[in-house]
PDB file of C-alpha atoms in Angstrom:
ATOM      1  CA  ASP A  35      34.598   5.109 -92.531  1.00 41.00           C
ATOM      2  CA  PRO A  36      33.496   7.971 -94.755  1.00 35.00           C
ATOM      3  CA  ARG A  37      29.966   6.677 -94.983  1.00 38.00           C
ATOM      4  CA  ASP A  38      29.607   7.620 -91.166  1.00 42.00           C
ATOM      5  CA  ARG A  39      29.156  11.362 -92.253  1.00 40.00           C
ATOM      6  CA  GLU A  40      26.898  10.765 -95.045  1.00 43.00           C
ATOM      7  CA  VAL A  41      23.454  10.055 -93.679  1.00 44.00           C
ATOM      8  CA  ALA A  42      21.160  12.123 -95.601  1.00 43.00           C
ATOM      9  CA  PRO A  43      21.713  11.031 -98.981  1.00 43.00           C
ATOM     10  CA  GLU A  44      21.190   7.341 -97.967  1.00 46.00           C
ATOM     11  CA  LEU A  45      17.957   7.983 -96.086  1.00 46.00           C
ATOM     12  CA  ARG A  46      16.311   9.497 -99.246  1.00 44.00           C
ATOM     13  CA  PRO A  47      15.319   6.020-100.927  1.00 39.00           C
ATOM     14  CA  SER A  48      11.620   5.198-100.310  1.00 40.00           C
ATOM     15  CA  VAL A  49      12.291   1.718 -99.522  1.00 40.00           C
ATOM     16  CA  MET A  50      12.337   1.390 -95.649  1.00 44.00           C
ATOM     17  CA  SER A  51      14.127  -1.576 -95.237  1.00 58.00           C
ATOM     18  CA  LYS A  52      17.185   0.058 -93.772  1.00 85.00           C
ATOM     19  CA  LEU A  53      18.935   0.358 -90.515  1.00 85.00           C
ATOM     20  CA  ILE A  54      21.046   3.054 -88.804  1.00 83.00           C
ATOM     21  CA  GLU A  55      24.244   2.037 -87.566  1.00 85.00           C
ATOM     22  CA  GLU A  56      25.681   4.175 -84.783  1.00 82.00           C
ATOM     23  CA  GLU A  57      29.376   3.962 -83.389  1.00 82.00           C
ATOM     24  CA  LEU A  58      29.045   4.722 -79.857  1.00 81.00           C
ATOM     25  CA  GLU A  59      32.720   4.389 -79.282  1.00 82.00           C
ATOM     26  CA  PRO A  60      35.427   2.336 -81.122  1.00 84.00           C
ATOM     27  CA  GLY A  61      34.499  -1.241 -81.202  1.00 88.00           C
ATOM     28  CA  PHE A  62      30.875  -0.574 -79.886  1.00 87.00           C
ATOM     29  CA  ARG A  63      28.231  -0.231 -82.473  1.00 87.00           C
ATOM     30  CA  ALA A  64      24.268  -0.220 -82.362  1.00 87.00           C
ATOM     31  CA  LEU A  65      21.830  -0.813 -85.076  1.00 89.00           C
ATOM     32  CA  TYR A  66      18.344   0.987 -85.230  1.00 91.00           C
ATOM     33  CA  LYS A  67      15.481   0.017 -87.709  1.00 93.00           C
ATOM     34  CA  ILE A  68      14.041   2.948 -89.489  1.00 93.00           C
ATOM     35  CA  GLU A  69      10.433   2.902 -89.857  1.00 94.00           C
ATOM     36  CA  LYS A  70       9.748   6.131 -91.705  1.00 94.00           C
ATOM     37  CA  VAL A  71      11.747   9.126 -93.066  1.00 93.00           C
ATOM     38  CA  LEU A  72      10.058  12.487 -92.335  1.00 92.00           C
ATOM     39  CA  HIS A  73      12.743  14.812 -93.564  1.00 89.00           C
ATOM     40  CA  SER A  74      16.075  14.420 -94.851  1.00 89.00           C
ATOM     41  CA  GLY A  75      18.174  17.348 -96.057  1.00 87.00           C
ATOM     42  CA  GLN A  76      21.129  19.681 -96.020  1.00 87.00           C
ATOM     43  CA  SER A  77      21.047  23.041 -94.386  1.00 87.00           C
ATOM     44  CA  GLN A  78      23.857  25.703 -94.672  1.00 87.00           C
ATOM     45  CA  PHE A  79      25.338  24.203 -91.750  1.00 85.00           C
ATOM     46  CA  GLN A  80      24.756  20.725 -91.309  1.00 85.00           C
ATOM     47  CA  THR A  81      22.506  17.678 -92.411  1.00 86.00           C
ATOM     48  CA  VAL A  82      19.353  17.297 -90.829  1.00 89.00           C
ATOM     49  CA  ASP A  83      17.188  14.217 -90.582  1.00 91.00           C
ATOM     50  CA  ILE A  84      13.881  13.442 -88.750  1.00 93.00           C
ATOM     51  CA  VAL A  85      13.012   9.994 -88.833  1.00 94.00           C
ATOM     52  CA  ASP A  86      10.984   7.471 -86.860  1.00 96.00           C
ATOM     53  CA  LEU A  87      13.087   4.750 -85.350  1.00 96.00           C
ATOM     54  CA  ALA A  88      11.538   1.427 -84.281  1.00 95.00           C
ATOM     55  CA  PRO A  89      13.020   1.454 -80.859  1.00 94.00           C
ATOM     56  CA  PHE A  90      12.877   5.355 -80.095  1.00 96.00           C
ATOM     57  CA  GLY A  91       9.854   6.841 -82.135  1.00 96.00           C
ATOM     58  CA  ARG A  92      10.594  10.159 -83.758  1.00 95.00           C
ATOM     59  CA  THR A  93      14.261  11.105 -83.653  1.00 95.00           C
ATOM     60  CA  LEU A  94      16.113  14.283 -84.700  1.00 93.00           C
ATOM     61  CA  LEU A  95      19.612  13.578 -86.367  1.00 89.00           C
ATOM     62  CA  ILE A  96      22.238  16.217 -86.908  1.00 86.00           C
ATOM     63  CA  ASP A  97      25.315  15.373 -88.843  1.00 80.00           C
ATOM     64  CA  GLY A  98      24.374  11.817 -88.475  1.00 79.00           C
ATOM     65  CA  MET A  99      24.329  11.891 -84.693  1.00 81.00           C
ATOM     66  CA  ILE A 100      20.939  11.343 -82.489  1.00 88.00           C
ATOM     67  CA  GLN A 101      20.083  14.404 -80.777  1.00 90.00           C
ATOM     68  CA  SER A 102      16.826  13.516 -79.186  1.00 92.00           C
ATOM     69  CA  CYS A 103      14.158  10.810 -79.481  1.00 96.00           C
ATOM     70  CA  GLN A 104      10.665  10.809 -78.642  1.00 95.00           C
ATOM     71  CA  ILE A 105      10.832   7.810 -76.078  1.00 96.00           C
ATOM     72  CA  ASP A 106      12.765   9.664 -73.737  1.00 97.00           C
ATOM     73  CA  GLU A 107      13.699  13.212 -74.675  1.00 97.00           C
ATOM     74  CA  PHE A 108      11.731  14.497 -71.765  1.00 98.00           C
ATOM     75  CA  VAL A 109      14.246  12.796 -69.564  1.00 98.00           C
ATOM     76  CA  TYR A 110      17.162  14.851 -70.990  1.00 98.00           C
ATOM     77  CA  HIS A 111      15.374  18.108 -70.972  1.00 98.00           C
ATOM     78  CA  GLU A 112      13.539  17.726 -67.768  1.00 98.00           C
ATOM     79  CA  CYS A 113      16.946  17.140 -66.152  1.00 98.00           C
ATOM     80  CA  LEU A 114      18.606  19.953 -68.051  1.00 98.00           C
ATOM     81  CA  VAL A 115      16.081  22.564 -67.310  1.00 98.00           C
ATOM     82  CA  HIS A 116      14.242  22.087 -64.071  1.00 98.00           C
ATOM     83  CA  PRO A 117      17.033  21.512 -61.570  1.00 98.00           C
ATOM     84  CA  ALA A 118      18.590  24.943 -61.878  1.00 98.00           C
ATOM     85  CA  MET A 119      15.172  26.593 -62.193  1.00 98.00           C
ATOM     86  CA  LEU A 120      14.107  25.032 -58.955  1.00 98.00           C
ATOM     87  CA  LEU A 121      17.351  25.944 -57.295  1.00 98.00           C
ATOM     88  CA  HIS A 122      17.174  29.580 -58.164  1.00 98.00           C
ATOM     89  CA  ALA A 123      16.178  31.564 -54.889  1.00 96.00           C
ATOM     90  CA  THR A 124      13.446  33.807 -56.150  1.00 96.00           C
ATOM     91  CA  GLY A 125      12.355  32.070 -59.523  1.00 98.00           C
ATOM     92  CA  VAL A 126      13.889  32.457 -62.690  1.00 98.00           C
ATOM     93  CA  LYS A 127      12.700  35.469 -64.998  1.00 98.00           C
ATOM     94  CA  THR A 128      15.187  35.786 -67.853  1.00 98.00           C
ATOM     95  CA  VAL A 129      16.626  32.807 -69.572  1.00 98.00           C
ATOM     96  CA  TYR A 130      19.250  32.639 -72.440  1.00 98.00           C
ATOM     97  CA  ILE A 131      19.471  29.328 -74.444  1.00 98.00           C
ATOM     98  CA  GLY A 132      22.303  28.593 -76.662  1.00 97.00           C
ATOM     99  CA  GLY A 133      21.437  26.042 -79.325  1.00 94.00           C
ATOM    100  CA  GLY A 134      18.210  23.848 -78.674  1.00 93.00           C
ATOM    101  CA  GLY A 135      16.989  24.145 -82.110  1.00 92.00           C
ATOM    102  CA  GLU A 136      14.236  21.409 -81.575  1.00 94.00           C
ATOM    103  CA  CYS A 137      12.636  23.796 -78.879  1.00 97.00           C
ATOM    104  CA  SER A 138      12.303  21.061 -76.160  1.00 97.00           C
ATOM    105  CA  THR A 139      14.470  23.115 -73.860  1.00 98.00           C
ATOM    106  CA  ALA A 140      12.423  26.317 -74.352  1.00 98.00           C
ATOM    107  CA  ARG A 141       9.325  24.049 -73.650  1.00 98.00           C
ATOM    108  CA  GLU A 142      10.384  23.120 -70.123  1.00 98.00           C
ATOM    109  CA  VAL A 143      11.607  26.715 -69.395  1.00 98.00           C
ATOM    110  CA  LEU A 144       8.360  28.109 -70.325  1.00 98.00           C
ATOM    111  CA  ARG A 145       6.649  25.821 -67.893  1.00 98.00           C
ATOM    112  CA  HIS A 146       7.725  28.137 -65.272  1.00 98.00           C
ATOM    113  CA  ALA A 147       5.411  30.960 -64.321  1.00 97.00           C
ATOM    114  CA  SER A 148       8.236  33.188 -63.291  1.00 98.00           C
ATOM    115  CA  VAL A 149       9.763  33.509 -66.685  1.00 98.00           C
ATOM    116  CA  THR A 150       9.048  36.730 -68.361  1.00 98.00           C
ATOM    117  CA  LYS A 151      11.637  36.379 -71.324  1.00 98.00           C
ATOM    118  CA  CYS A 152      13.287  33.215 -72.719  1.00 98.00           C
ATOM    119  CA  THR A 153      15.677  34.011 -75.580  1.00 98.00           C
ATOM    120  CA  MET A 154      16.699  30.927 -77.649  1.00 98.00           C
ATOM    121  CA  VAL A 155      19.643  31.479 -80.045  1.00 97.00           C
ATOM    122  CA  ASP A 156      20.331  28.877 -82.654  1.00 95.00           C
ATOM    123  CA  ILE A 157      22.477  29.246 -85.654  1.00 92.00           C
ATOM    124  CA  ASP A 158      20.371  26.964 -88.113  1.00 91.00           C
ATOM    125  CA  ALA A 159      16.831  28.167 -89.102  1.00 93.00           C
ATOM    126  CA  GLU A 160      16.249  25.286 -90.976  1.00 90.00           C
ATOM    127  CA  VAL A 161      16.624  22.944 -88.046  1.00 91.00           C
ATOM    128  CA  VAL A 162      14.385  25.029 -86.031  1.00 94.00           C
ATOM    129  CA  ASN A 163      11.692  25.048 -88.853  1.00 92.00           C
ATOM    130  CA  PHE A 164      11.938  21.375 -89.589  1.00 89.00           C
ATOM    131  CA  CYS A 165      11.416  20.701 -85.984  1.00 91.00           C
ATOM    132  CA  LYS A 166       8.472  22.973 -85.825  1.00 92.00           C
ATOM    133  CA  MET A 167       6.741  21.038 -88.628  1.00 91.00           C
ATOM    134  CA  HIS A 168       7.593  17.348 -87.312  1.00 91.00           C
ATOM    135  CA  LEU A 169       7.551  17.878 -83.443  1.00 91.00           C
ATOM    136  CA  PRO A 170       4.264  19.012 -82.378  1.00 91.00           C
ATOM    137  CA  GLU A 171       4.766  18.563 -78.865  1.00 92.00           C
ATOM    138  CA  ASN A 172       6.911  21.788 -79.127  1.00 95.00           C
ATOM    139  CA  ALA A 173       4.330  23.666 -80.948  1.00 91.00           C
ATOM    140  CA  GLY A 174       3.292  26.034 -77.955  1.00 94.00           C
ATOM    141  CA  VAL A 175       6.730  27.295 -77.714  1.00 97.00           C
ATOM    142  CA  HIS A 176       6.529  29.363 -81.033  1.00 95.00           C
ATOM    143  CA  THR A 177       3.159  31.204 -80.024  1.00 96.00           C
ATOM    144  CA  ASP A 178       4.337  31.896 -76.249  1.00 98.00           C
ATOM    145  CA  PRO A 179       4.707  35.678 -76.106  1.00 98.00           C
ATOM    146  CA  ARG A 180       7.644  35.307 -73.693  1.00 98.00           C
ATOM    147  CA  PHE A 181       9.554  33.333 -76.319  1.00 98.00           C
ATOM    148  CA  GLU A 182      12.197  35.213 -78.615  1.00 98.00           C
ATOM    149  CA  LEU A 183      14.058  33.111 -81.326  1.00 98.00           C
ATOM    150  CA  VAL A 184      17.114  34.583 -82.708  1.00 98.00           C
ATOM    151  CA  ILE A 185      18.677  33.021 -85.651  1.00 97.00           C
ATOM    152  CA  ASP A 186      22.576  33.644 -85.192  1.00 95.00           C
ATOM    153  CA  ASP A 187      25.682  32.656 -83.434  1.00 93.00           C
ATOM    154  CA  ALA A 188      24.990  31.782 -79.685  1.00 94.00           C
ATOM    155  CA  LYS A 189      28.570  33.015 -78.603  1.00 94.00           C
ATOM    156  CA  GLY A 190      28.345  36.479 -80.484  1.00 95.00           C
ATOM    157  CA  GLN A 191      24.791  37.099 -79.287  1.00 96.00           C
ATOM    158  CA  LEU A 192      25.631  36.416 -75.635  1.00 97.00           C
ATOM    159  CA  GLU A 193      28.790  38.524 -75.802  1.00 96.00           C
ATOM    160  CA  GLY A 194      26.746  41.393 -77.133  1.00 97.00           C
ATOM    161  CA  ALA A 195      24.297  41.192 -74.270  1.00 98.00           C
ATOM    162  CA  PRO A 196      24.623  43.772 -71.365  1.00 98.00           C
ATOM    163  CA  ASP A 197      26.500  42.208 -68.224  1.00 98.00           C
ATOM    164  CA  GLY A 198      23.824  40.808 -65.609  1.00 98.00           C
ATOM    165  CA  SER A 199      21.181  40.244 -68.192  1.00 98.00           C
ATOM    166  CA  TYR A 200      20.216  36.728 -67.278  1.00 98.00           C
ATOM    167  CA  ASP A 201      19.214  34.807 -64.292  1.00 98.00           C
ATOM    168  CA  LEU A 202      19.742  31.484 -66.073  1.00 98.00           C
ATOM    169  CA  ILE A 203      22.032  30.717 -69.038  1.00 98.00           C
ATOM    170  CA  ILE A 204      21.505  27.131 -70.618  1.00 98.00           C
ATOM    171  CA  MET A 205      24.101  25.799 -73.288  1.00 97.00           C
ATOM    172  CA  ASP A 206      22.310  22.965 -74.884  1.00 95.00           C
ATOM    173  CA  LEU A 207      24.933  22.809 -77.705  1.00 87.00           C
ATOM    174  CA  ASP A 208      26.055  19.927 -79.859  1.00 77.00           C
ATOM    175  CA  ASP A 209      28.858  17.858 -78.236  1.00 71.00           C
ATOM    176  CA  PRO A 210      32.384  19.178 -78.244  1.00 65.00           C
ATOM    177  CA  LEU A 211      33.637  17.157 -81.458  1.00 57.00           C
ATOM    178  CA  GLU A 212      36.947  17.656 -83.006  1.00 55.00           C
ATOM    179  CA  GLY A 213      36.487  20.019 -85.968  1.00 57.00           C
ATOM    180  CA  GLY A 214      32.803  20.700 -84.828  1.00 57.00           C
ATOM    181  CA  PRO A 215      31.117  24.140 -84.583  1.00 59.00           C
ATOM    182  CA  CYS A 216      30.813  24.035 -80.608  1.00 67.00           C
ATOM    183  CA  TYR A 217      33.894  23.066 -78.920  1.00 69.00           C
ATOM    184  CA  GLN A 218      35.079  26.776 -78.297  1.00 79.00           C
ATOM    185  CA  LEU A 219      31.925  27.193 -76.163  1.00 88.00           C
ATOM    186  CA  TYR A 220      33.449  24.828 -73.883  1.00 90.00           C
ATOM    187  CA  THR A 221      36.293  26.795 -72.989  1.00 93.00           C
ATOM    188  CA  LYS A 222      37.306  28.927 -69.960  1.00 95.00           C
ATOM    189  CA  GLU A 223      37.045  31.927 -72.060  1.00 96.00           C
ATOM    190  CA  PHE A 224      33.519  31.260 -72.915  1.00 95.00           C
ATOM    191  CA  TYR A 225      32.637  30.680 -69.412  1.00 97.00           C
ATOM    192  CA  GLU A 226      34.244  33.970 -68.416  1.00 98.00           C
ATOM    193  CA  THR A 227      31.665  35.706 -70.507  1.00 97.00           C
ATOM    194  CA  CYS A 228      28.881  33.483 -69.118  1.00 98.00           C
ATOM    195  CA  LEU A 229      29.700  34.605 -65.807  1.00 98.00           C
ATOM    196  CA  LYS A 230      29.633  38.332 -66.567  1.00 98.00           C
ATOM    197  CA  LYS A 231      26.091  37.908 -68.281  1.00 98.00           C
ATOM    198  CA  LEU A 232      24.632  36.344 -65.309  1.00 98.00           C
ATOM    199  CA  ALA A 233      22.431  38.501 -62.720  1.00 98.00           C
ATOM    200  CA  PRO A 234      23.372  38.068 -59.159  1.00 97.00           C
ATOM    201  CA  GLY A 235      22.412  34.565 -57.830  1.00 97.00           C
ATOM    202  CA  GLY A 236      22.177  33.502 -61.601  1.00 98.00           C
ATOM    203  CA  ILE A 237      22.964  29.899 -62.574  1.00 98.00           C
ATOM    204  CA  PHE A 238      24.982  28.712 -65.694  1.00 98.00           C
ATOM    205  CA  LEU A 239      24.283  25.266 -66.951  1.00 97.00           C
ATOM    206  CA  THR A 240      25.874  23.316 -69.775  1.00 97.00           C
ATOM    207  CA  GLN A 241      25.157  19.665 -71.270  1.00 95.00           C
ATOM    208  CA  SER A 242      28.237  17.807 -70.667  1.00 96.00           C
ATOM    209  CA  GLY A 243      28.335  14.622 -72.940  1.00 92.00           C
ATOM    210  CA  GLN A 244      28.393  11.107 -72.151  1.00 93.00           C
ATOM    211  CA  ALA A 245      28.903  10.470 -68.437  1.00 96.00           C
ATOM    212  CA  GLY A 246      28.740   6.613 -67.913  1.00 96.00           C
ATOM    213  CA  LEU A 247      31.315   4.642 -65.838  1.00 95.00           C
ATOM    214  CA  LYS A 248      33.719   4.292 -68.845  1.00 94.00           C
ATOM    215  CA  LEU A 249      33.370   7.555 -70.633  1.00 93.00           C
ATOM    216  CA  HIS A 250      32.649  10.348 -68.192  1.00 96.00           C
ATOM    217  CA  THR A 251      36.461  11.422 -68.410  1.00 95.00           C
ATOM    218  CA  SER A 252      36.093  12.245 -72.163  1.00 93.00           C
ATOM    219  CA  VAL A 253      34.247  15.808 -71.621  1.00 93.00           C
ATOM    220  CA  PHE A 254      32.264  15.429 -68.469  1.00 96.00           C
ATOM    221  CA  THR A 255      35.035  15.951 -66.031  1.00 97.00           C
ATOM    222  CA  PRO A 256      37.189  18.469 -68.168  1.00 95.00           C
ATOM    223  CA  ILE A 257      34.003  20.557 -68.443  1.00 96.00           C
ATOM    224  CA  ASN A 258      33.619  20.571 -64.569  1.00 98.00           C
ATOM    225  CA  ALA A 259      37.105  21.299 -64.148  1.00 97.00           C
ATOM    226  CA  THR A 260      37.185  23.959 -66.543  1.00 97.00           C
ATOM    227  CA  LEU A 261      33.995  25.787 -64.968  1.00 98.00           C
ATOM    228  CA  LYS A 262      35.849  25.614 -61.593  1.00 98.00           C
ATOM    229  CA  THR A 263      38.476  28.034 -62.879  1.00 97.00           C
ATOM    230  CA  VAL A 264      35.761  30.651 -63.347  1.00 98.00           C
ATOM    231  CA  PHE A 265      32.895  30.058 -60.982  1.00 98.00           C
ATOM    232  CA  LYS A 266      33.483  29.313 -57.092  1.00 96.00           C
ATOM    233  CA  GLN A 267      30.854  26.570 -56.979  1.00 98.00           C
ATOM    234  CA  VAL A 268      30.148  23.800 -59.803  1.00 98.00           C
ATOM    235  CA  VAL A 269      28.058  20.682 -59.444  1.00 98.00           C
ATOM    236  CA  GLY A 270      28.035  17.902 -61.905  1.00 98.00           C
ATOM    237  CA  TYR A 271      25.193  15.289 -62.113  1.00 98.00           C
ATOM    238  CA  THR A 272      24.176  12.580 -64.479  1.00 98.00           C
ATOM    239  CA  GLN A 273      21.220  10.520 -65.489  1.00 98.00           C
ATOM    240  CA  ALA A 274      20.543   7.421 -67.781  1.00 98.00           C
ATOM    241  CA  VAL A 275      19.284   8.359 -71.044  1.00 97.00           C
ATOM    242  CA  TYR A 276      18.102   5.307 -72.809  1.00 95.00           C
ATOM    243  CA  SER A 277      18.380   6.331 -76.396  1.00 95.00           C
ATOM    244  CA  PHE A 278      21.851   7.560 -75.788  1.00 93.00           C
ATOM    245  CA  CYS A 279      22.880   4.153 -74.637  1.00 91.00           C
ATOM    246  CA  ASP A 280      24.867   5.820 -71.644  1.00 94.00           C
ATOM    247  CA  GLU A 281      24.379   7.952 -68.572  1.00 97.00           C
ATOM    248  CA  TRP A 282      24.469  11.723 -69.819  1.00 97.00           C
ATOM    249  CA  GLY A 283      26.040  14.478 -67.790  1.00 98.00           C
ATOM    250  CA  TRP A 284      25.465  18.200 -67.030  1.00 98.00           C
ATOM    251  CA  ASN A 285      27.495  20.714 -65.332  1.00 98.00           C
ATOM    252  CA  MET A 286      25.623  23.653 -63.150  1.00 98.00           C
ATOM    253  CA  ALA A 287      27.636  26.725 -61.941  1.00 98.00           C
ATOM    254  CA  PHE A 288      26.556  29.146 -59.532  1.00 98.00           C
ATOM    255  CA  ALA A 289      27.265  32.835 -59.602  1.00 97.00           C
ATOM    256  CA  THR A 290      26.757  33.126 -55.968  1.00 95.00           C
ATOM    257  CA  PRO A 291      27.384  29.995 -54.120  1.00 96.00           C
ATOM    258  CA  ARG A 292      24.585  28.028 -52.718  1.00 96.00           C
ATOM    259  CA  GLU A 293      24.923  26.312 -49.408  1.00 95.00           C
ATOM    260  CA  GLY A 294      24.598  22.504 -50.111  1.00 95.00           C
ATOM    261  CA  GLY A 295      25.013  23.009 -53.879  1.00 96.00           C
ATOM    262  CA  MET A 296      22.221  21.087 -55.580  1.00 98.00           C
ATOM    263  CA  ALA A 297      20.976  19.538 -52.370  1.00 97.00           C
ATOM    264  CA  ILE A 298      17.072  20.066 -51.814  1.00 98.00           C
ATOM    265  CA  PRO A 299      14.865  17.533 -49.601  1.00 98.00           C
ATOM    266  CA  VAL A 300      12.426  15.279 -51.289  1.00 98.00           C
ATOM    267  CA  ALA A 301       9.369  17.296 -49.914  1.00 98.00           C
ATOM    268  CA  GLU A 302      10.740  20.633 -50.955  1.00 98.00           C
ATOM    269  CA  VAL A 303      11.549  19.683 -54.562  1.00 98.00           C
ATOM    270  CA  ASP A 304       7.999  18.470 -54.708  1.00 98.00           C
ATOM    271  CA  ALA A 305       6.551  21.726 -53.270  1.00 98.00           C
ATOM    272  CA  LEU A 306       8.846  23.707 -55.540  1.00 98.00           C
ATOM    273  CA  ILE A 307       7.501  21.793 -58.711  1.00 98.00           C
ATOM    274  CA  LYS A 308       4.045  22.179 -57.544  1.00 98.00           C
ATOM    275  CA  ALA A 309       4.379  26.020 -56.953  1.00 98.00           C
ATOM    276  CA  ARG A 310       6.589  26.808 -59.928  1.00 98.00           C
ATOM    277  CA  ILE A 311       5.909  24.607 -62.679  1.00 98.00           C
ATOM    278  CA  THR A 312       2.675  24.400 -65.038  1.00 97.00           C
ATOM    279  CA  GLY A 313       1.415  20.913 -65.562  1.00 96.00           C
ATOM    280  CA  GLU A 314       3.175  17.449 -64.524  1.00 97.00           C
ATOM    281  CA  LEU A 315       6.517  16.432 -65.289  1.00 98.00           C
ATOM    282  CA  LYS A 316       6.849  13.032 -66.799  1.00 98.00           C
ATOM    283  CA  PHE A 317      10.241  12.112 -65.064  1.00 98.00           C
ATOM    284  CA  LEU A 318      11.452  14.487 -62.418  1.00 98.00           C
ATOM    285  CA  ASP A 319      10.203  14.541 -58.806  1.00 98.00           C
ATOM    286  CA  GLY A 320      11.405  14.922 -55.376  1.00 98.00           C
ATOM    287  CA  GLU A 321      12.713  11.090 -55.186  1.00 98.00           C
ATOM    288  CA  SER A 322      14.180  11.185 -58.760  1.00 98.00           C
ATOM    289  CA  TYR A 323      15.925  14.436 -58.055  1.00 98.00           C
ATOM    290  CA  GLN A 324      17.820  13.047 -55.299  1.00 98.00           C
ATOM    291  CA  GLY A 325      19.729  10.623 -57.782  1.00 98.00           C
ATOM    292  CA  LEU A 326      21.129  13.356 -59.903  1.00 98.00           C
ATOM    293  CA  PRO A 327      24.068  14.516 -58.090  1.00 98.00           C
ATOM    294  CA  ALA A 328      24.327  11.284 -56.374  1.00 98.00           C
ATOM    295  CA  LEU A 329      27.551  10.087 -58.363  1.00 98.00           C
ATOM    296  CA  SER A 330      29.298   7.012 -58.084  1.00 98.00           C
ATOM    297  CA  LYS A 331      32.730   6.696 -56.284  1.00 98.00           C
ATOM    298  CA  VAL A 332      34.488   6.554 -59.346  1.00 98.00           C
ATOM    299  CA  HIS A 333      32.990   9.610 -60.868  1.00 98.00           C
ATOM    300  CA  ARG A 334      33.714  11.635 -57.719  1.00 98.00           C
ATOM    301  CA  ALA A 335      37.405  10.286 -57.759  1.00 98.00           C
ATOM    302  CA  ASN A 336      37.857  11.252 -61.260  1.00 98.00           C
ATOM    303  CA  LEU A 337      36.116  14.704 -60.847  1.00 98.00           C
ATOM    304  CA  ALA A 338      38.437  15.458 -57.766  1.00 98.00           C
ATOM    305  CA  LYS A 339      41.673  14.524 -59.628  1.00 98.00           C
ATOM    306  CA  GLU A 340      40.563  16.405 -63.234  1.00 97.00           C
ATOM    307  CA  THR A 341      43.313  18.905 -64.153  1.00 95.00           C
ATOM    308  CA  ARG A 342      42.469  19.477 -67.930  1.00 94.00           C
ATOM    309  CA  VAL A 343      41.199  23.084 -68.404  1.00 94.00           C
ATOM    310  CA  MET A 344      39.833  23.795 -71.761  1.00 90.00           C
ATOM    311  CA  SER A 345      41.165  26.949 -73.276  1.00 90.00           C
ATOM    312  CA  VAL A 346      41.436  28.909 -76.569  1.00 83.00           C
ATOM    313  CA  ALA A 347      44.574  30.675 -75.450  1.00 84.00           C
ATOM    314  CA  THR A 348      46.455  27.598 -74.730  1.00 77.00           C
ATOM    315  CA  GLY A 349      44.681  25.364 -77.414  1.00 72.00           C
ATOM    316  CA  THR A 350      43.791  22.904 -74.842  1.00 66.00           C
ATOM    317  CA  PHE A 351      40.289  20.958 -75.702  1.00 57.00           C
ATOM    318  CA  SER A 352      38.636  17.721 -74.977  1.00 59.00           C
ATOM    319  CA  PHE A 353      36.409  16.002 -77.457  1.00 48.00           C
ATOM    320  CA  MET A 354      33.817  13.295 -77.290  1.00 50.00           C
ATOM    321  CA  HIS A 355      34.071  10.430 -79.906  1.00 49.00           C
ATOM    322  CA  SER A 356      32.294  11.381 -83.185  1.00 53.00           C
ATOM    323  CA  GLN A 357      29.324   9.109 -83.289  1.00 52.00           C
ATOM    324  CA  GLY A 358      28.928   9.062 -87.075  1.00 48.00           C
ATOM    325  CA  LEU A 359      26.027   6.891 -88.632  1.00 45.00           C
ATOM    326  CA  CYS A 360      25.880   5.129 -91.757  1.00 41.00           C
ATOM    327  CA  VAL A 361      22.821   3.360 -93.323  1.00 40.00           C
ATOM    328  CA  ALA A 362      22.731  -0.356 -94.391  1.00 36.00           C
ATOM    329  CA  GLU A 363      20.391  -2.567 -95.925  1.00 38.00           C
ATOM    330  CA  SER A 364      18.719  -4.858 -93.679  1.00 38.00           C
ATOM    331  CA  LYS A 365      18.864  -8.559 -94.705  1.00 37.00           C
TER     332      LYS A 365
END
């Protein structure tokens, strides 16, 4: 349906008796009531909408797809950032974030006192500016002297950095969609670049799309298999994110293999959080951390047998279903 990619024009009317319809997968759609539109527009690269949805609160939409919601964005971002930062042996000092335009990822990174420099590279200045205006929970990021914002291509900026520059590289990118802007940043060639840019003991992390029982083989397992062709140790982990209507996946890769992978006892996780992180986390603690890498039997079997390796050289890619949205009058 061509309406699936035409969200912004439909959001502009002042009448708020509207519903957003999201296609989560073929044959499965969800409807969300719009309470208020704060911004709706077109940047140089994509449509950008910031709306208040009845079930989720303030919500960022990019090209008609839900990116993060006020009700549970902290679940996604705490799981994205803190496991790797707690696992680093000496405390992360230098961080590179690819994407992350709403600055929630940077917000969590900067909670670690060890960080001396956090560089975030996002291609779309308008997304960053719109989120700065409408997401007050991230206001402190822009005044933190450790934060550097670069409006540019995340791939090109990382390629230009000296080898060994970063203790942690986080790819908080758009999902790999066919014809989308980011799918080449989920490839063997890009991961080879990332490994070179990591300092000794460094960690690479990427968001890895839907990872529930049914859809985890779309991109979660191929990303894991692709990383394993570059890094000696890779760990996949998942967590349910309510507003995404599924489990979400992340893949972590170690420049230097760590005995036990992600394993840290409950008490040690709590002690590390207390020692390293400013303020109290909303979601993650020693108990909840244990569940992240505790994958189901089905997930573990599919990770073990995954053979797809995404590569520009071979033209091999894996894509998520394009979760386009359309807007319909409520009745």
